[in-house]
Tab-separated table of C-alpha atoms and ligand atoms in Angstrom:
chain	number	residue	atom	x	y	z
A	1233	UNK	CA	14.914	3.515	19.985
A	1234	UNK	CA	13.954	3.612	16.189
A	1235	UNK	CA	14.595	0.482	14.170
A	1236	UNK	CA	16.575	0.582	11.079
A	1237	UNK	CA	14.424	1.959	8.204
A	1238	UNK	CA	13.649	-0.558	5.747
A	1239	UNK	CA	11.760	1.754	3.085
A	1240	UNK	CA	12.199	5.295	2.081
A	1241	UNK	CA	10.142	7.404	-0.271
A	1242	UNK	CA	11.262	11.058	-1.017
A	1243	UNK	CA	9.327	13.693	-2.477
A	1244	UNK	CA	7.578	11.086	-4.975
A	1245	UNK	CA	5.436	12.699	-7.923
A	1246	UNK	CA	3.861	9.748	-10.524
A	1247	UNK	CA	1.626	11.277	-13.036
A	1248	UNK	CA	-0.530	9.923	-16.201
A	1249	UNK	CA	-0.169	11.793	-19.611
A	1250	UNK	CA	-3.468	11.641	-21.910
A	1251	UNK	CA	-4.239	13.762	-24.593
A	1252	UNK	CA	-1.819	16.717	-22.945
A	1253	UNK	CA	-3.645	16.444	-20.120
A	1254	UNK	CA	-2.128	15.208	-16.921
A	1255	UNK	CA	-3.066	13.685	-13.783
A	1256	UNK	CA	-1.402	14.123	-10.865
A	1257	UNK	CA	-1.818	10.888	-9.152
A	1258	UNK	CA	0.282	10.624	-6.491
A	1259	UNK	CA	2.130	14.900	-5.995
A	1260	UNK	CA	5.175	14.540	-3.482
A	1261	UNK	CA	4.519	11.386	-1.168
A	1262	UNK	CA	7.320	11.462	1.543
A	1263	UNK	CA	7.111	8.411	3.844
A	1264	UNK	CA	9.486	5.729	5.424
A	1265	UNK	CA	8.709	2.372	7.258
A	1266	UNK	CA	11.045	1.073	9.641
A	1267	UNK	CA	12.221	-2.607	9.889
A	1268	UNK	CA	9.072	-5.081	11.849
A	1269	UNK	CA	6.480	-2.020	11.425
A	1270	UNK	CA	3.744	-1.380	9.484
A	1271	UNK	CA	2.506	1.748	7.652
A	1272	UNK	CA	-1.116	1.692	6.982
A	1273	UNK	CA	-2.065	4.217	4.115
A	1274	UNK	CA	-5.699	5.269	3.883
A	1275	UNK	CA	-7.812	7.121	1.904
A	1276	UNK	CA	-10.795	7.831	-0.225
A	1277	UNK	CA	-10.652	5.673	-3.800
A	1278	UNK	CA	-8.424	7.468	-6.372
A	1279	UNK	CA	-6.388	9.202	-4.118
A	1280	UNK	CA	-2.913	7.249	-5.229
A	1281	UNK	CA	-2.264	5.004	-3.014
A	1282	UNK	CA	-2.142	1.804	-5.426
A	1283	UNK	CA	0.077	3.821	-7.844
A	1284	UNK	CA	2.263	4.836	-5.127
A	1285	UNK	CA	2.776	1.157	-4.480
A	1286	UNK	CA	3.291	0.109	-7.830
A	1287	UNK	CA	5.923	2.849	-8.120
A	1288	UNK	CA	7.640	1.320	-5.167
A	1289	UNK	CA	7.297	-1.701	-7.554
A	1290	UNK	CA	8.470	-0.514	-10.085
A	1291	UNK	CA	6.087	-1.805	-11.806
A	1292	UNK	CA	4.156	1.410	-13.653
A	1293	UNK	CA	0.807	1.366	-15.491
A	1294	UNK	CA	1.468	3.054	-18.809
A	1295	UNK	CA	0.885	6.287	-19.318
A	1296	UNK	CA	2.599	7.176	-15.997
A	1297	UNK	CA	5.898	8.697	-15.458
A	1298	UNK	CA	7.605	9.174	-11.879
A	1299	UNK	CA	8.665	12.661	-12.767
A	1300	UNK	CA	10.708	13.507	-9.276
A	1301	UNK	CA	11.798	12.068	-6.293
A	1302	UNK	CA	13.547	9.243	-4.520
A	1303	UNK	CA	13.404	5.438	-3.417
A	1304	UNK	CA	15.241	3.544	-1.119
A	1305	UNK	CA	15.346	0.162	-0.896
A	1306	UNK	CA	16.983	-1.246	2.415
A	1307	UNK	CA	16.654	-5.006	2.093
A	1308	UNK	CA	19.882	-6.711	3.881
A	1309	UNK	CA	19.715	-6.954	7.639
A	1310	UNK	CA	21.244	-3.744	9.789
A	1311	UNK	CA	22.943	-2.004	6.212
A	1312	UNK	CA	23.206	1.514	6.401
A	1313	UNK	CA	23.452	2.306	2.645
A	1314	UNK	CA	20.209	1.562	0.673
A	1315	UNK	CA	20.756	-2.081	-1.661
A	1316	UNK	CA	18.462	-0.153	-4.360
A	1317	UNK	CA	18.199	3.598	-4.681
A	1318	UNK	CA	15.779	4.952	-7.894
A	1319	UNK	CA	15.328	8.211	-8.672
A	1320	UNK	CA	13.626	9.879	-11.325
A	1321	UNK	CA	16.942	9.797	-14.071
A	1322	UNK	CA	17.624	5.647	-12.702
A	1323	UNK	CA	15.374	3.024	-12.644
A	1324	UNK	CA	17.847	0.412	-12.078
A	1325	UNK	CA	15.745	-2.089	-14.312
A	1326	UNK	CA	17.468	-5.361	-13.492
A	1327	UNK	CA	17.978	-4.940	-9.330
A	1328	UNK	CA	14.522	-3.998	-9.135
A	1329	UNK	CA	14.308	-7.924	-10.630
A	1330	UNK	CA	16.157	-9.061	-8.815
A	1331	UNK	CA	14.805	-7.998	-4.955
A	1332	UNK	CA	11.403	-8.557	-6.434
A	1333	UNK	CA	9.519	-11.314	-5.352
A	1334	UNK	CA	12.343	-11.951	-2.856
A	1335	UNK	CA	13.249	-9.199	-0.854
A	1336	UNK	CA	10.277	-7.051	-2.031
A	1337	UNK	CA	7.006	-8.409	-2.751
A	1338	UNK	CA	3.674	-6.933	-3.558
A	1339	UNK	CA	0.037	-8.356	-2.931
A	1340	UNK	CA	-2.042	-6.580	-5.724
A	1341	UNK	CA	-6.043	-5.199	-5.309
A	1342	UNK	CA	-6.264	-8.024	-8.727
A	1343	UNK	CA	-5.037	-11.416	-8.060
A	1344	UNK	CA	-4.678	-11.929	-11.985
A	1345	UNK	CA	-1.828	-9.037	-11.754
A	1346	UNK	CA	0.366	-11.974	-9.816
A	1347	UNK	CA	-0.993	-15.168	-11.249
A	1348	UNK	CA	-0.289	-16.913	-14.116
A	1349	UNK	CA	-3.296	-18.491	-16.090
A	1350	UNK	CA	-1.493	-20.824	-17.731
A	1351	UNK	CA	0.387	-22.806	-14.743
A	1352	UNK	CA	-1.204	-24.629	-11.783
A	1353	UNK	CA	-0.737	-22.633	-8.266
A	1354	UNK	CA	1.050	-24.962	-6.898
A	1355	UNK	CA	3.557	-24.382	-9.836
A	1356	UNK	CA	3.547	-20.759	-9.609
A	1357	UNK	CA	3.910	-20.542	-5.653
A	1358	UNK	CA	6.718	-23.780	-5.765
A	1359	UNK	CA	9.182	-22.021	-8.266
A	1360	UNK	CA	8.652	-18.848	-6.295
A	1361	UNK	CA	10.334	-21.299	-3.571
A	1362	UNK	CA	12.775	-22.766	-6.168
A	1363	UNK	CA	13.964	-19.533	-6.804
A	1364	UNK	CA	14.693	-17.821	-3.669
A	1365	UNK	CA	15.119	-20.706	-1.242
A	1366	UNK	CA	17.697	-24.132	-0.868
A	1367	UNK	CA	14.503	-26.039	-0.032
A	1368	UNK	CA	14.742	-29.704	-2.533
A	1369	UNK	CA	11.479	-30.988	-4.794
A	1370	UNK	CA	9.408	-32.746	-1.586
A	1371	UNK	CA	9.628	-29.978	0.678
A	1372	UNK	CA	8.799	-27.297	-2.027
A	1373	UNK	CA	5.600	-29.732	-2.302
A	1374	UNK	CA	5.083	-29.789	1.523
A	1375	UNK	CA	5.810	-25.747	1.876
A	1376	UNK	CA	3.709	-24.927	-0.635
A	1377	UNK	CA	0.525	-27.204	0.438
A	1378	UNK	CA	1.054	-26.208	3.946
A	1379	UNK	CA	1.021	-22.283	2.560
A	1380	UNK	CA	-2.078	-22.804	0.628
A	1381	UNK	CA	-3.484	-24.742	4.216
A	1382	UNK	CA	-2.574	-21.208	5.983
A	1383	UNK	CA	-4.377	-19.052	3.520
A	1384	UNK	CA	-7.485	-21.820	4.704
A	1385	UNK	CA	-7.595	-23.004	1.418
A	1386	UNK	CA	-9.579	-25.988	1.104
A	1387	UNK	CA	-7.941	-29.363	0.755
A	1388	UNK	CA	-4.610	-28.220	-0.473
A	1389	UNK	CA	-3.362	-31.156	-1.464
A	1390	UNK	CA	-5.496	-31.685	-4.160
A	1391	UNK	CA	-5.840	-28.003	-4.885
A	1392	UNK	CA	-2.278	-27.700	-5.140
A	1393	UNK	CA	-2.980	-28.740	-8.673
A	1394	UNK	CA	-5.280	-26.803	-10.230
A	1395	UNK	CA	-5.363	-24.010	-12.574
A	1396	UNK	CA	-6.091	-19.856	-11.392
A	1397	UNK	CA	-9.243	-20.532	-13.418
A	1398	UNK	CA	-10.487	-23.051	-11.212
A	1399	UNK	CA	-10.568	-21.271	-8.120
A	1400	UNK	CA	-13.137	-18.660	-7.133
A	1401	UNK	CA	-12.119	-15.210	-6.786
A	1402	UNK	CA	-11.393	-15.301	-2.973
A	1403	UNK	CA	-9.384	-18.690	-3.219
A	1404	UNK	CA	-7.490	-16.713	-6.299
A	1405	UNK	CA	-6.325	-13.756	-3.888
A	1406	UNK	CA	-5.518	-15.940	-0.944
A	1407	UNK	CA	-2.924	-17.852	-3.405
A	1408	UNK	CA	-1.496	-14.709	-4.702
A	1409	UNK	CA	-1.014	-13.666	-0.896
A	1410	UNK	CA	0.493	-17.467	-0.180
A	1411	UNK	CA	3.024	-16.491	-3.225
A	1412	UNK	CA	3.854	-12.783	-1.713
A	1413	UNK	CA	4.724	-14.408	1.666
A	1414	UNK	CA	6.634	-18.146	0.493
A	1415	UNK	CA	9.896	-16.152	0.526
A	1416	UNK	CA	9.579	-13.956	3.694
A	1417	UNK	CA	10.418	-10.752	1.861
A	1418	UNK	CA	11.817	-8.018	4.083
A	1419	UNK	CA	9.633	-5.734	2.517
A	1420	UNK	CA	5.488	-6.607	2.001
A	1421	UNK	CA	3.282	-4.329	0.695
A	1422	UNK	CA	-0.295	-5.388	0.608
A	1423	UNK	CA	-2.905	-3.435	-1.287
A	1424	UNK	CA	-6.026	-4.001	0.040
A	1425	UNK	CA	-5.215	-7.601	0.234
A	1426	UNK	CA	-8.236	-8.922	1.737
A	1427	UNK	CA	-11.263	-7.400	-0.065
A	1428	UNK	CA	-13.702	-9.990	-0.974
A	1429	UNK	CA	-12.616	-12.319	1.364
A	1430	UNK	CA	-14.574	-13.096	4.309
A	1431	UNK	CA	-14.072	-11.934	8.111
A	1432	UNK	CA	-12.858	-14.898	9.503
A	1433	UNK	CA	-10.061	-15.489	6.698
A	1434	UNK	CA	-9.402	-11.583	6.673
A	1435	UNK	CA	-8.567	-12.186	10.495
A	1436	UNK	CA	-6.494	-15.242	9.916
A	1437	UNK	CA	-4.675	-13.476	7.016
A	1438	UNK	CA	-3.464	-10.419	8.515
A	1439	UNK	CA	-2.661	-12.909	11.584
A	1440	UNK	CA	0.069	-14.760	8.955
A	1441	UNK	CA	1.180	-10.901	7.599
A	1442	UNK	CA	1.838	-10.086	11.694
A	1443	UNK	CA	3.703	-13.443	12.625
A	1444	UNK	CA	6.171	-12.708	9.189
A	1445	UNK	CA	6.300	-9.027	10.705
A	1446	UNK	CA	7.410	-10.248	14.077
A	1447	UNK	CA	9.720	-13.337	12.497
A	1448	UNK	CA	11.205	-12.001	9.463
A	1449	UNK	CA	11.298	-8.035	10.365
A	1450	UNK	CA	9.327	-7.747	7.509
A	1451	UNK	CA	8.255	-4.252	7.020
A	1452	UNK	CA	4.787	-4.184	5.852
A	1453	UNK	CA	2.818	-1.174	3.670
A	1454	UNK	CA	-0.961	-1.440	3.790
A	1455	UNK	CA	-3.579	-0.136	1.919
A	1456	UNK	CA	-7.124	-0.685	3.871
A	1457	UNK	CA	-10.096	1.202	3.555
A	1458	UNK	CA	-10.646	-0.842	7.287
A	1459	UNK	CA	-9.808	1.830	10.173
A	1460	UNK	CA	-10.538	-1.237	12.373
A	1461	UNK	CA	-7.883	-2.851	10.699
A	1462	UNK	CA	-5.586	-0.379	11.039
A	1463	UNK	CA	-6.373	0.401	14.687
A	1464	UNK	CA	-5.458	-3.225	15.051
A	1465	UNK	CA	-2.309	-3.636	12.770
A	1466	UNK	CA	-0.857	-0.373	12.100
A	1467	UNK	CA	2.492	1.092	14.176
A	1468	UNK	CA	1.926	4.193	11.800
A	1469	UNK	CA	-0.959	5.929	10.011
A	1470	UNK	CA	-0.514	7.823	6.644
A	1471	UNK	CA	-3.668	9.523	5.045
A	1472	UNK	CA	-3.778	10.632	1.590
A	1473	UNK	CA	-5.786	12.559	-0.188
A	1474	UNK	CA	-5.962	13.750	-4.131
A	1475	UNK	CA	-2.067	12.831	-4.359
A	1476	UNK	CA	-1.020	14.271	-1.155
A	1477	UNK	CA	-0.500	12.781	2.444
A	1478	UNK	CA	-2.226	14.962	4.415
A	1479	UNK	CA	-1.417	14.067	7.837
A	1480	UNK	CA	0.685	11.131	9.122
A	1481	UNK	CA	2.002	9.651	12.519
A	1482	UNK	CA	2.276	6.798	14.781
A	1483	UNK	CA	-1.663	5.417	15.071
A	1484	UNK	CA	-2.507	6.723	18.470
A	1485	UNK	CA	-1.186	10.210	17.125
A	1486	UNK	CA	-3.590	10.001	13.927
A	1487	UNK	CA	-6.513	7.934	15.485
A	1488	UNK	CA	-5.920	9.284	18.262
A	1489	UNK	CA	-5.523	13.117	17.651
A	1490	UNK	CA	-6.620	13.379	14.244
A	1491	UNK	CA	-5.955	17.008	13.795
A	1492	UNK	CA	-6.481	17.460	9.530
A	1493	UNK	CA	-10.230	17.917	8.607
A	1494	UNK	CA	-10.247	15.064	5.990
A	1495	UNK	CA	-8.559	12.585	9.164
A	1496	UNK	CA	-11.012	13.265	11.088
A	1497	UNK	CA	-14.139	13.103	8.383
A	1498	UNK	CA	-12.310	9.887	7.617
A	1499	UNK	CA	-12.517	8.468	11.398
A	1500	UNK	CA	-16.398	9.548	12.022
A	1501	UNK	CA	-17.526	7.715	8.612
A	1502	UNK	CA	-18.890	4.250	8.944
A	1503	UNK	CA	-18.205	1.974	6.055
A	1504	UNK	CA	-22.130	0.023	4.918
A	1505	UNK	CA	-21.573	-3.611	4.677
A	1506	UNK	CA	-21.810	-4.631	1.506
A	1507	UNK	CA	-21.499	-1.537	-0.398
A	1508	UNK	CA	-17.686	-2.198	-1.202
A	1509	UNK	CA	-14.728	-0.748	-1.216
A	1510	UNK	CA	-15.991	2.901	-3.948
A	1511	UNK	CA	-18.520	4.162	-1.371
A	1512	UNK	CA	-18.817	7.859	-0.863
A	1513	UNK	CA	-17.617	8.871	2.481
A	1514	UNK	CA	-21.014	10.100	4.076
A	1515	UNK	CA	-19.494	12.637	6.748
A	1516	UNK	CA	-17.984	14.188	3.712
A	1517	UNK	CA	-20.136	16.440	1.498
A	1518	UNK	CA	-19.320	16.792	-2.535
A	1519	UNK	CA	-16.818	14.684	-4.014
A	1520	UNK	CA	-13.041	14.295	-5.158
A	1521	UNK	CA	-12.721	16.730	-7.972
A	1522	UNK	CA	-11.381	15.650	-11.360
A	1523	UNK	CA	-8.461	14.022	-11.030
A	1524	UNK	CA	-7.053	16.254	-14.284
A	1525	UNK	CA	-8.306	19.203	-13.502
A	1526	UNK	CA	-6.887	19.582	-9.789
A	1527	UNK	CA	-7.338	22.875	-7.132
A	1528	UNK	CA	-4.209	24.518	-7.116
A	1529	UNK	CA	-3.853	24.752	-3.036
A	1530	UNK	CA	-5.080	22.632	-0.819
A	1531	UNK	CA	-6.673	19.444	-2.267
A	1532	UNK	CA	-9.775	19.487	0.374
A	1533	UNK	CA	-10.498	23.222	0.333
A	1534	UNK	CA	-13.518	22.317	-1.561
A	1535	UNK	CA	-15.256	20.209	0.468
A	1536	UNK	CA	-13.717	21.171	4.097
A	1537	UNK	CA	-16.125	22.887	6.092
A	1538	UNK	CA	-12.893	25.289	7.376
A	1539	UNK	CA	-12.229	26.146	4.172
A	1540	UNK	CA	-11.119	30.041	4.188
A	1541	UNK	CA	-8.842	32.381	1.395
A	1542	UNK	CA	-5.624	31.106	2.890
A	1543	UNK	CA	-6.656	27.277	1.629
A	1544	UNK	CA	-6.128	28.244	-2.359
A	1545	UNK	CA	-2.502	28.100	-1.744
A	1546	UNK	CA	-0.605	24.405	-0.716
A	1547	UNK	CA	0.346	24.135	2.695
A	1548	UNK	CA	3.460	23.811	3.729
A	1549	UNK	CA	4.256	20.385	5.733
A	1550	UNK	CA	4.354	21.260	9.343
A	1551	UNK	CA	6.018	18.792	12.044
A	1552	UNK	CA	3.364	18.532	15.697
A	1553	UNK	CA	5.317	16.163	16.973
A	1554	UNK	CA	9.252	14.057	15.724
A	1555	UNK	CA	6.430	11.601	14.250
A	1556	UNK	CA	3.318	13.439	13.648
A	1557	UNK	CA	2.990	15.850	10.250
A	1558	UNK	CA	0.319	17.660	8.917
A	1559	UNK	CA	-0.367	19.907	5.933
A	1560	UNK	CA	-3.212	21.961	6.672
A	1561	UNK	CA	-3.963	25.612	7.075
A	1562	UNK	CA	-6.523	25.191	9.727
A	1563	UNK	CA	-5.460	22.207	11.981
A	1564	UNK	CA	-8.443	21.311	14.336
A	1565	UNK	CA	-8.511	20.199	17.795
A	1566	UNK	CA	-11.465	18.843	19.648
A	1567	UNK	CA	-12.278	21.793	21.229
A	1568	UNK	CA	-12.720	23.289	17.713
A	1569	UNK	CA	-10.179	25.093	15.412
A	1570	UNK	CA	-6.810	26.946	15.857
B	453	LIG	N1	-3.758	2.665	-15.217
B	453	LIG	C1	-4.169	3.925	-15.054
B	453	LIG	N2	-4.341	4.744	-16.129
B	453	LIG	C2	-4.744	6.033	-15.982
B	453	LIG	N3	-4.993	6.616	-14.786
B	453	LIG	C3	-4.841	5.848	-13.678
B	453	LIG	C4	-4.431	4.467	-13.743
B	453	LIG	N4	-4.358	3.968	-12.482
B	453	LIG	C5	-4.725	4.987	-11.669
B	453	LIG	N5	-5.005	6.109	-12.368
B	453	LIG	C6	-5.399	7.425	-11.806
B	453	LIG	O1	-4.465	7.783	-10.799
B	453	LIG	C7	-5.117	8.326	-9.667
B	453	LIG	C8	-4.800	7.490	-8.441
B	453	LIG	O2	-5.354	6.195	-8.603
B	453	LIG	P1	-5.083	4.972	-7.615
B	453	LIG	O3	-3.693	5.018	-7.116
B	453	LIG	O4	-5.506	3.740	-8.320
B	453	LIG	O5	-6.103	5.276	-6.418
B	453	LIG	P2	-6.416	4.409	-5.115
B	453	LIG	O6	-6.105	5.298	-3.975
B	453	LIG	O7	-7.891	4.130	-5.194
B	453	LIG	O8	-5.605	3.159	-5.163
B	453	LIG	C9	-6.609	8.370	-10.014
B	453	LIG	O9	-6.916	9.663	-10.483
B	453	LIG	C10	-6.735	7.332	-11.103
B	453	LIG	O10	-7.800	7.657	-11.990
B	454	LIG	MG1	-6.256	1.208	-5.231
């Protein structure tokens, strides 16, 4: 049976306004995770998938407006009604406060988006603590070196206190991901958390994100460009492109049976070490259009090699399976096309 659903999105549309031009970043996003699961989102770079977390957020880069569509928030444990609901005319301001950093908490592509220059980390990650736990002075101490241990900081103790500034980049985003999990939120989401940092703390990271999964019935969101990763840590798949998911499902129904062009373009291209995280995907040919200046039907008619007349109109969102959807004209199947 389904688990309660911890996260609902509805129909989201965030766009950027500049110089009467707009941008439709992220164009009707409809998704929900259920308690203890994780949703993996994937996609080329500038598709939306960090502004569709930071509209879960609520926390909005200027410029950008959610113009439609609907949040829930389920935070409490087995609740029917949402404990937050936003829509387009409601932003509900002071909840959104209130769950964040507690029930809701965010691990950001920038550490410097979480941390504060100005205090020591284990400041920062101790009044997280103070604030949404009972725990006294000495154990907030203790909690906090023993996070900062987890993340495979080196010597903690002393680390403990010292300044963002003083850390290197990597030791900078492991802190900010020791923060996101010191008060168990119910809901993480994790975008691209682990960029920068090296294999063997990647795997011992998304090892601490699984064991608050499984403990806490934390319901995780993450954004990876790592189809390993998500092979290994995702219940469910979502794949976005230009603003749209394009196909979504559990993992073995997306990894699995991939049936949207740009899925399975996605699945045969091989990330090059070292290249980072804005690399072209090779099996793909051309490249995202201008994000103002959008085709008005399907997103990938451009550069998908099944491209035919019916493709300058949006396809509707069709339903393969009670988990798997797709919007495609053409879905494709391995012996070839419909
Ligand atoms: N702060 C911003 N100001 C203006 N445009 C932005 C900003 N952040 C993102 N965008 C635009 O929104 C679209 C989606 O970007 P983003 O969500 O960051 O993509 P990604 O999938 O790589 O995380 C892109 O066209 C990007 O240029
Ligand atoms: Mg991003």
């Amino acid at each position: 049976m389904a688990n309660p659903i911890a996260l609902q999105v509805k129909d989201l549309k965030t766009y950027f306004y500049n110089d009467q031009r707009c941008n439709k970043a992220v164009n009707g996003v409809s998704f929900e995770i259920e308690k203890g699961k994780t949703l993996c989102i994937v996609g080329e770079s500038g598709c939306g998938k960090s502004v569709t977390a930071s509209t879960i957020m609520q926390l909005l880069p200027t410029l950008s407006r959610i113009e439609e569509g609907e949040i829930n928030y389920f935070a409490g444990d087995g609740e029917n009604a949402p404990a937050i609901r936003i829509d387009q005319l409601e932003r509900n301001g002071a909840e959104m406060r209130r769950i964040r950093g507690s029930e809701i908490a965010m691990i950001f592509q920038d550490p410097m988006t979480a941390l504060n220059p100005a205090y020591t980390i284990g400041f920062q990650i101790g009044e997280t603590l103070q604030y949404h736990t009972s725990l006294g002075k000495k154990e907030i101490r203790q909690k906090t070196i023993q996070l900062l241990a987890d993340m495979g900081i080196p010597l903690p103790e002393r680390r403990v206190d010292e300044y963002p500034h003083q850390y290197s980049g990597g030791m900078r985003q492991r802190a900010m991901i020791a923060m996101a999990m010191a008060c168990q939120p119910k809901i993480l989401i994790a975008d691209e958390p682990t960029t920068a940092l090296d294999v063997t703390i990647q795997a011992q990271i998304f090892e601490l994100m699984d064991d608050l999964k499984k403990s806490n019935n934390t319901a995780i969101l993450l954004i990876t460009h790592d189809m390993g990763v998500v092979a290994e840590l995702a219940d469910s798949v979502a794949v976005m492109y230009m603003g749209n998911i394009v196909e979504a499902g559990t993992v073995e129904e997306v990894l699995g049976q991939p049936r949207h062009p740009y899925t399975r373009a996605l699945l045969q291209s091989i990330p090059v070490l070292g290249k980072g995280r804005n690399q072209r995907i090779a099996a793909i040919r051309g490249s995202t259009p201008d994000a103002y200046d959008r085709p008005v039907g399907c997103q990938f008619e451009p550069r998908c090699d099944f491209a035919s007349p019916d493709c300058s109109s949006m396809p509707d969102e069709q339903n393969l399976s009670d988990t798997h959807r797709l919007r495609c004209w053409h879905p494709q199947r391995d012996s070839g096309s419909e």
